[in-house]
Amino acid sequence: QSALTQPRSVSGSPGQSVTISCTGTSSDVGGYNYVSWYQQHPGKAPKFMIYDVSKRPSGVPDRFSGSKSGNTASLTISGLQADDEADYYCCSYAGSFTWVFGGGTKVTVL
Amino acid sequence: EVQLLESGGGLVQPGGSLRLSCAASGFTFSSNAMSWVRQTPGRGLVWVSVFSGGGGGTYYADSVKGRFTISRDNSKNTLWLHMSSLRAEDTAVYYCAKHLSGSWSFDSWGQGTLVTVSS
């Protein structure tokens, strides 16, 4: 149950796009289409942003999109806004009713 | 509106026990799998345990297996996590999280309760 690998930080200017990668193995990210993404502002609970690799829950702007290739999933934030500054975590189902999260990526809006 | 309200956190000595509660409302509790996820201060999220919906089973992360027990009472819309043989590395904010039906993702989270294991 090793954590998925995410970059520690990414940054972009307002209006730009940023992409966060999430690398696992064939036992988690590569083996299932159950990758999800969560946004967390300081002192707050995580917020559900993307599920099943690329689906958006109602209320999440279409500026947020997800994808997967092999053992790596990605979250792209287009049209970056000040409120997008937060920590982002990926998560994958890892089989046998277990889940693994990434270490988190801090998104900074310059 | 889905609401998850955790309680029961606090300061406990190494080797001690603690029971966390999660009161749920706004959805059909019995139908959904429910998990506990923890977050060490300043660090990332770690899945701890799940109680699958519809009378299913219980599962644990290797780091807590044999020490933590997850349970639920569907008549009370409540989820629990009983933690024993606590270690310093169990210090974290513990979140209760609801699984999205038909997907292995967490669509609602509580506000968290802080557990500190220290002498």
mmCIF file of C-alpha atoms in Angstrom:
data_model
loop_
_atom_site.group_PDB
_atom_site.id
_atom_site.type_symbol
_atom_site.label_atom_id
_atom_site.label_comp_id
_atom_site.label_asym_id
_atom_site.label_seq_id
_atom_site.Cartn_x
_atom_site.Cartn_y
_atom_site.Cartn_z
ATOM 1 C CA GLN A 1 0.000 0.000 0.000
ATOM 2 C CA SER A 2 2.575 2.602 -1.079
ATOM 3 C CA ALA A 3 1.308 6.125 -1.659
ATOM 4 C CA LEU A 4 0.750 7.317 -5.199
ATOM 5 C CA THR A 5 3.365 9.781 -6.437
ATOM 6 C CA GLN A 6 2.391 13.404 -7.011
ATOM 7 C CA PRO A 7 4.581 16.477 -7.527
ATOM 8 C CA ARG A 8 4.946 18.471 -4.320
ATOM 9 C CA SER A 9 3.875 21.683 -5.990
ATOM 10 C CA VAL A 10 2.778 23.268 -9.260
ATOM 11 C CA SER A 11 2.056 26.881 -10.041
ATOM 12 C CA GLY A 12 0.498 29.030 -12.717
ATOM 13 C CA SER A 13 -0.777 32.503 -13.404
ATOM 14 C CA PRO A 14 -4.483 33.338 -13.460
ATOM 15 C CA GLY A 15 -6.054 32.103 -16.673
ATOM 16 C CA GLN A 16 -3.337 29.547 -17.351
ATOM 17 C CA SER A 17 -3.635 25.762 -17.148
ATOM 18 C CA VAL A 18 -1.820 23.458 -14.777
ATOM 19 C CA THR A 19 -1.647 19.665 -14.782
ATOM 20 C CA ILE A 20 -0.995 17.468 -11.769
ATOM 21 C CA SER A 21 0.268 13.943 -12.323
ATOM 22 C CA CYS A 22 -0.447 10.947 -10.116
ATOM 23 C CA THR A 23 1.687 7.860 -10.680
ATOM 24 C CA GLY A 24 0.906 4.462 -9.276
ATOM 25 C CA THR A 25 1.248 0.882 -10.407
ATOM 26 C CA SER A 26 -0.689 -1.748 -12.319
ATOM 27 C CA SER A 27 -2.181 -2.772 -8.949
ATOM 28 C CA ASP A 28 -3.921 0.539 -8.433
ATOM 29 C CA VAL A 29 -4.061 3.374 -10.992
ATOM 30 C CA GLY A 30 -3.288 1.135 -13.950
ATOM 31 C CA GLY A 31 -5.560 -1.676 -12.861
ATOM 32 C CA TYR A 32 -8.815 0.144 -12.234
ATOM 33 C CA ASN A 33 -10.752 3.093 -13.636
ATOM 34 C CA TYR A 34 -11.450 4.293 -10.113
ATOM 35 C CA VAL A 35 -9.158 7.285 -9.794
ATOM 36 C CA SER A 36 -10.606 10.256 -7.930
ATOM 37 C CA TRP A 37 -9.323 13.724 -7.055
ATOM 38 C CA TYR A 38 -9.915 15.930 -4.015
ATOM 39 C CA GLN A 39 -9.305 19.609 -3.354
ATOM 40 C CA GLN A 40 -8.418 20.730 0.153
ATOM 41 C CA HIS A 41 -8.137 24.301 1.350
ATOM 42 C CA PRO A 42 -6.182 24.942 4.584
ATOM 43 C CA GLY A 43 -8.097 23.823 7.654
ATOM 44 C CA LYS A 44 -10.956 22.402 5.589
ATOM 45 C CA ALA A 45 -12.169 18.930 4.726
ATOM 46 C CA PRO A 46 -11.351 17.487 1.302
ATOM 47 C CA LYS A 47 -13.782 18.296 -1.501
ATOM 48 C CA PHE A 48 -14.792 15.762 -4.163
ATOM 49 C CA MET A 49 -13.662 17.009 -7.607
ATOM 50 C CA ILE A 50 -13.271 14.092 -10.046
ATOM 51 C CA TYR A 51 -14.265 10.426 -9.945
ATOM 52 C CA ASP A 52 -13.875 7.359 -12.149
ATOM 53 C CA VAL A 53 -10.848 9.021 -13.788
ATOM 54 C CA SER A 54 -12.682 11.760 -15.661
ATOM 55 C CA LYS A 55 -16.225 12.276 -14.341
ATOM 56 C CA ARG A 56 -17.169 15.524 -12.630
ATOM 57 C CA PRO A 57 -19.683 15.635 -9.766
ATOM 58 C CA SER A 58 -22.432 18.187 -10.149
ATOM 59 C CA GLY A 59 -21.287 21.642 -9.134
ATOM 60 C CA VAL A 60 -17.643 21.162 -10.080
ATOM 61 C CA PRO A 61 -16.660 23.588 -12.863
ATOM 62 C CA ASP A 62 -15.705 22.078 -16.217
ATOM 63 C CA ARG A 63 -12.350 23.824 -15.835
ATOM 64 C CA PHE A 64 -11.385 20.699 -13.880
ATOM 65 C CA SER A 65 -10.738 17.590 -15.956
ATOM 66 C CA GLY A 66 -9.201 14.193 -15.360
ATOM 67 C CA SER A 67 -7.506 11.587 -17.508
ATOM 68 C CA LYS A 68 -5.388 8.454 -17.269
ATOM 69 C CA SER A 69 -2.731 6.741 -19.310
ATOM 70 C CA GLY A 70 -1.276 3.496 -18.072
ATOM 71 C CA ASN A 71 -0.232 3.845 -14.457
ATOM 72 C CA THR A 72 -0.448 7.647 -14.420
ATOM 73 C CA ALA A 73 -3.541 9.751 -13.880
ATOM 74 C CA SER A 74 -3.707 13.504 -14.345
ATOM 75 C CA LEU A 75 -5.817 16.416 -13.178
ATOM 76 C CA THR A 76 -5.863 19.532 -15.343
ATOM 77 C CA ILE A 77 -7.144 22.871 -14.117
ATOM 78 C CA SER A 78 -7.854 25.260 -16.981
ATOM 79 C CA GLY A 79 -8.443 28.981 -16.632
ATOM 80 C CA LEU A 80 -6.728 29.041 -13.246
ATOM 81 C CA GLN A 81 -8.464 31.189 -10.626
ATOM 82 C CA ALA A 82 -7.327 32.499 -7.254
ATOM 83 C CA ASP A 83 -9.686 30.166 -5.386
ATOM 84 C CA ASP A 84 -8.072 27.151 -7.071
ATOM 85 C CA GLU A 85 -5.061 27.654 -4.804
ATOM 86 C CA ALA A 86 -5.220 24.593 -2.570
ATOM 87 C CA ASP A 87 -3.815 21.127 -2.028
ATOM 88 C CA TYR A 88 -4.960 18.413 -4.430
ATOM 89 C CA TYR A 89 -4.928 14.695 -3.725
ATOM 90 C CA CYS A 90 -5.426 11.791 -6.075
ATOM 91 C CA CYS A 91 -6.796 8.482 -4.893
ATOM 92 C CA SER A 92 -7.103 5.075 -6.514
ATOM 93 C CA TYR A 93 -8.938 1.912 -5.643
ATOM 94 C CA ALA A 94 -6.249 -0.723 -5.086
ATOM 95 C CA GLY A 95 -8.296 -3.902 -5.027
ATOM 96 C CA SER A 96 -9.573 -6.061 -2.153
ATOM 97 C CA PHE A 97 -11.493 -3.128 -0.685
ATOM 98 C CA THR A 98 -8.451 -0.942 -0.148
ATOM 99 C CA TRP A 99 -7.589 2.543 -1.374
ATOM 100 C CA VAL A 100 -4.378 4.499 -1.768
ATOM 101 C CA PHE A 101 -3.920 8.272 -1.867
ATOM 102 C CA GLY A 102 -1.210 10.411 -3.354
ATOM 103 C CA GLY A 103 1.000 12.589 -1.197
ATOM 104 C CA GLY A 104 -0.730 15.755 -2.344
ATOM 105 C CA THR A 105 0.193 18.660 -4.618
ATOM 106 C CA LYS A 106 0.098 22.289 -3.604
ATOM 107 C CA VAL A 107 -1.256 24.468 -6.397
ATOM 108 C CA THR A 108 -0.117 28.074 -6.218
ATOM 109 C CA VAL A 109 -1.742 30.816 -8.253
ATOM 110 C CA LEU A 110 0.940 33.371 -9.004
ATOM 111 C CA GLU B 1 -27.939 17.699 2.139
ATOM 112 C CA VAL B 2 -25.441 15.076 3.236
ATOM 113 C CA GLN B 3 -23.926 15.766 6.645
ATOM 114 C CA LEU B 4 -21.234 13.792 8.430
ATOM 115 C CA LEU B 5 -20.294 14.816 11.947
ATOM 116 C CA GLU B 6 -17.332 13.177 13.656
ATOM 117 C CA SER B 7 -16.695 13.241 17.386
ATOM 118 C CA GLY B 8 -14.643 11.444 20.000
ATOM 119 C CA GLY B 9 -11.157 12.701 19.243
ATOM 120 C CA GLY B 10 -8.776 13.845 21.935
ATOM 121 C CA LEU B 11 -5.493 13.245 23.716
ATOM 122 C CA VAL B 12 -4.652 9.644 24.597
ATOM 123 C CA GLN B 13 -1.505 7.998 25.898
ATOM 124 C CA PRO B 14 0.444 5.474 23.827
ATOM 125 C CA GLY B 15 -1.114 2.054 24.228
ATOM 126 C CA GLY B 16 -4.489 3.561 25.034
ATOM 127 C CA SER B 17 -7.853 3.303 23.294
ATOM 128 C CA LEU B 18 -10.352 5.714 21.808
ATOM 129 C CA ARG B 19 -13.651 5.421 19.961
ATOM 130 C CA LEU B 20 -14.563 7.826 17.180
ATOM 131 C CA SER B 21 -18.150 8.366 16.057
ATOM 132 C CA CYS B 22 -19.611 9.673 12.822
ATOM 133 C CA ALA B 23 -23.246 10.749 12.784
ATOM 134 C CA ALA B 24 -24.692 10.734 9.260
ATOM 135 C CA SER B 25 -27.756 12.404 7.798
ATOM 136 C CA GLY B 26 -29.213 13.448 4.472
ATOM 137 C CA PHE B 27 -28.881 10.104 2.667
ATOM 138 C CA THR B 28 -29.803 6.436 2.987
ATOM 139 C CA PHE B 29 -27.003 5.470 5.335
ATOM 140 C CA SER B 30 -27.531 1.718 5.119
ATOM 141 C CA SER B 31 -27.022 1.680 1.362
ATOM 142 C CA ASN B 32 -23.599 3.296 1.274
ATOM 143 C CA ALA B 33 -20.140 2.078 2.061
ATOM 144 C CA MET B 34 -18.440 4.301 4.655
ATOM 145 C CA SER B 35 -14.741 4.798 5.286
ATOM 146 C CA TRP B 36 -12.381 6.414 7.748
ATOM 147 C CA VAL B 37 -9.497 8.412 6.270
ATOM 148 C CA ARG B 38 -6.808 10.101 8.339
ATOM 149 C CA GLN B 39 -4.476 13.004 7.750
ATOM 150 C CA THR B 40 -1.311 13.563 9.713
ATOM 151 C CA PRO B 41 -0.770 17.247 10.489
ATOM 152 C CA GLY B 42 0.922 18.858 7.518
ATOM 153 C CA ARG B 43 0.888 15.670 5.492
ATOM 154 C CA GLY B 44 -1.328 13.696 3.172
ATOM 155 C CA LEU B 45 -4.457 11.603 3.348
ATOM 156 C CA VAL B 46 -4.323 7.918 4.209
ATOM 157 C CA TRP B 47 -7.233 5.505 3.912
ATOM 158 C CA VAL B 48 -7.784 3.609 7.183
ATOM 159 C CA SER B 49 -10.840 1.375 6.992
ATOM 160 C CA VAL B 50 -14.111 0.727 5.168
ATOM 161 C CA PHE B 51 -17.434 -0.821 6.097
ATOM 162 C CA SER B 52 -19.143 -1.742 2.865
ATOM 163 C CA GLY B 53 -22.837 -1.007 2.432
ATOM 164 C CA GLY B 54 -25.733 -3.427 2.382
ATOM 165 C CA GLY B 55 -24.438 -5.558 5.227
ATOM 166 C CA GLY B 56 -21.070 -6.129 3.643
ATOM 167 C CA GLY B 57 -17.684 -6.649 5.184
ATOM 168 C CA THR B 58 -15.001 -4.622 6.899
ATOM 169 C CA TYR B 59 -11.501 -3.968 5.628
ATOM 170 C CA TYR B 60 -8.409 -2.250 7.010
ATOM 171 C CA ALA B 61 -5.117 -0.700 6.010
ATOM 172 C CA ASP B 62 -2.179 -2.869 7.024
ATOM 173 C CA SER B 63 -0.983 -0.167 9.429
ATOM 174 C CA VAL B 64 -4.075 -0.493 11.639
ATOM 175 C CA LYS B 65 -5.111 -4.108 11.081
ATOM 176 C CA GLY B 66 -5.604 -5.904 14.381
ATOM 177 C CA ARG B 67 -5.703 -2.642 16.364
ATOM 178 C CA PHE B 68 -8.669 -0.740 14.876
ATOM 179 C CA THR B 69 -12.256 -1.954 14.452
ATOM 180 C CA ILE B 70 -14.855 -0.273 12.262
ATOM 181 C CA SER B 71 -18.543 -0.764 12.988
ATOM 182 C CA ARG B 72 -21.882 0.798 12.109
ATOM 183 C CA ASP B 73 -25.479 0.897 13.300
ATOM 184 C CA ASN B 74 -27.776 1.570 10.361
ATOM 185 C CA SER B 75 -30.734 2.193 12.687
ATOM 186 C CA LYS B 76 -28.800 5.057 14.273
ATOM 187 C CA ASN B 77 -27.093 6.281 11.081
ATOM 188 C CA THR B 78 -23.800 6.073 12.910
ATOM 189 C CA LEU B 79 -20.336 4.823 12.037
ATOM 190 C CA TRP B 80 -17.648 4.130 14.614
ATOM 191 C CA LEU B 81 -13.929 3.500 14.701
ATOM 192 C CA HIS B 82 -12.617 1.812 17.803
ATOM 193 C CA MET B 83 -8.881 2.336 18.093
ATOM 194 C CA SER B 84 -6.703 0.419 20.502
ATOM 195 C CA SER B 85 -2.977 -0.053 21.151
ATOM 196 C CA LEU B 86 -2.556 3.489 19.902
ATOM 197 C CA ARG B 87 0.851 4.687 18.773
ATOM 198 C CA ALA B 88 2.344 8.144 18.257
ATOM 199 C CA GLU B 89 2.103 7.597 14.503
ATOM 200 C CA ASP B 90 -1.681 7.291 14.786
ATOM 201 C CA THR B 91 -1.816 10.996 15.630
ATOM 202 C CA ALA B 92 -3.940 12.564 12.891
ATOM 203 C CA VAL B 93 -7.200 14.188 11.951
ATOM 204 C CA TYR B 94 -9.669 11.398 11.275
ATOM 205 C CA TYR B 95 -12.327 11.960 8.635
ATOM 206 C CA CYS B 96 -15.478 9.988 8.078
ATOM 207 C CA ALA B 97 -16.213 9.695 4.345
ATOM 208 C CA LYS B 98 -19.186 8.451 2.369
ATOM 209 C CA HIS B 99 -18.635 6.405 -0.766
ATOM 210 C CA LEU B 100 -20.412 7.374 -3.963
ATOM 211 C CA SER B 101 -22.836 4.614 -4.895
ATOM 212 C CA GLY B 102 -21.584 2.666 -7.885
ATOM 213 C CA SER B 103 -18.100 4.141 -7.656
ATOM 214 C CA TRP B 104 -15.114 3.611 -5.437
ATOM 215 C CA SER B 105 -14.690 7.265 -4.525
ATOM 216 C CA PHE B 106 -15.475 9.447 -1.512
ATOM 217 C CA ASP B 107 -18.189 11.975 -2.338
ATOM 218 C CA SER B 108 -18.806 13.497 1.088
ATOM 219 C CA TRP B 109 -16.508 14.147 4.033
ATOM 220 C CA GLY B 110 -17.003 15.207 7.612
ATOM 221 C CA GLN B 111 -15.075 18.053 9.202
ATOM 222 C CA GLY B 112 -12.692 15.673 10.964
ATOM 223 C CA THR B 113 -11.753 14.974 14.559
ATOM 224 C CA LEU B 114 -8.197 15.253 15.910
ATOM 225 C CA VAL B 115 -6.599 12.333 17.699
ATOM 226 C CA THR B 116 -3.330 12.995 19.502
ATOM 227 C CA VAL B 117 -1.350 10.082 20.908
ATOM 228 C CA SER B 118 1.224 11.356 23.365
ATOM 229 C CA SER B 119 2.417 10.822 26.898
#
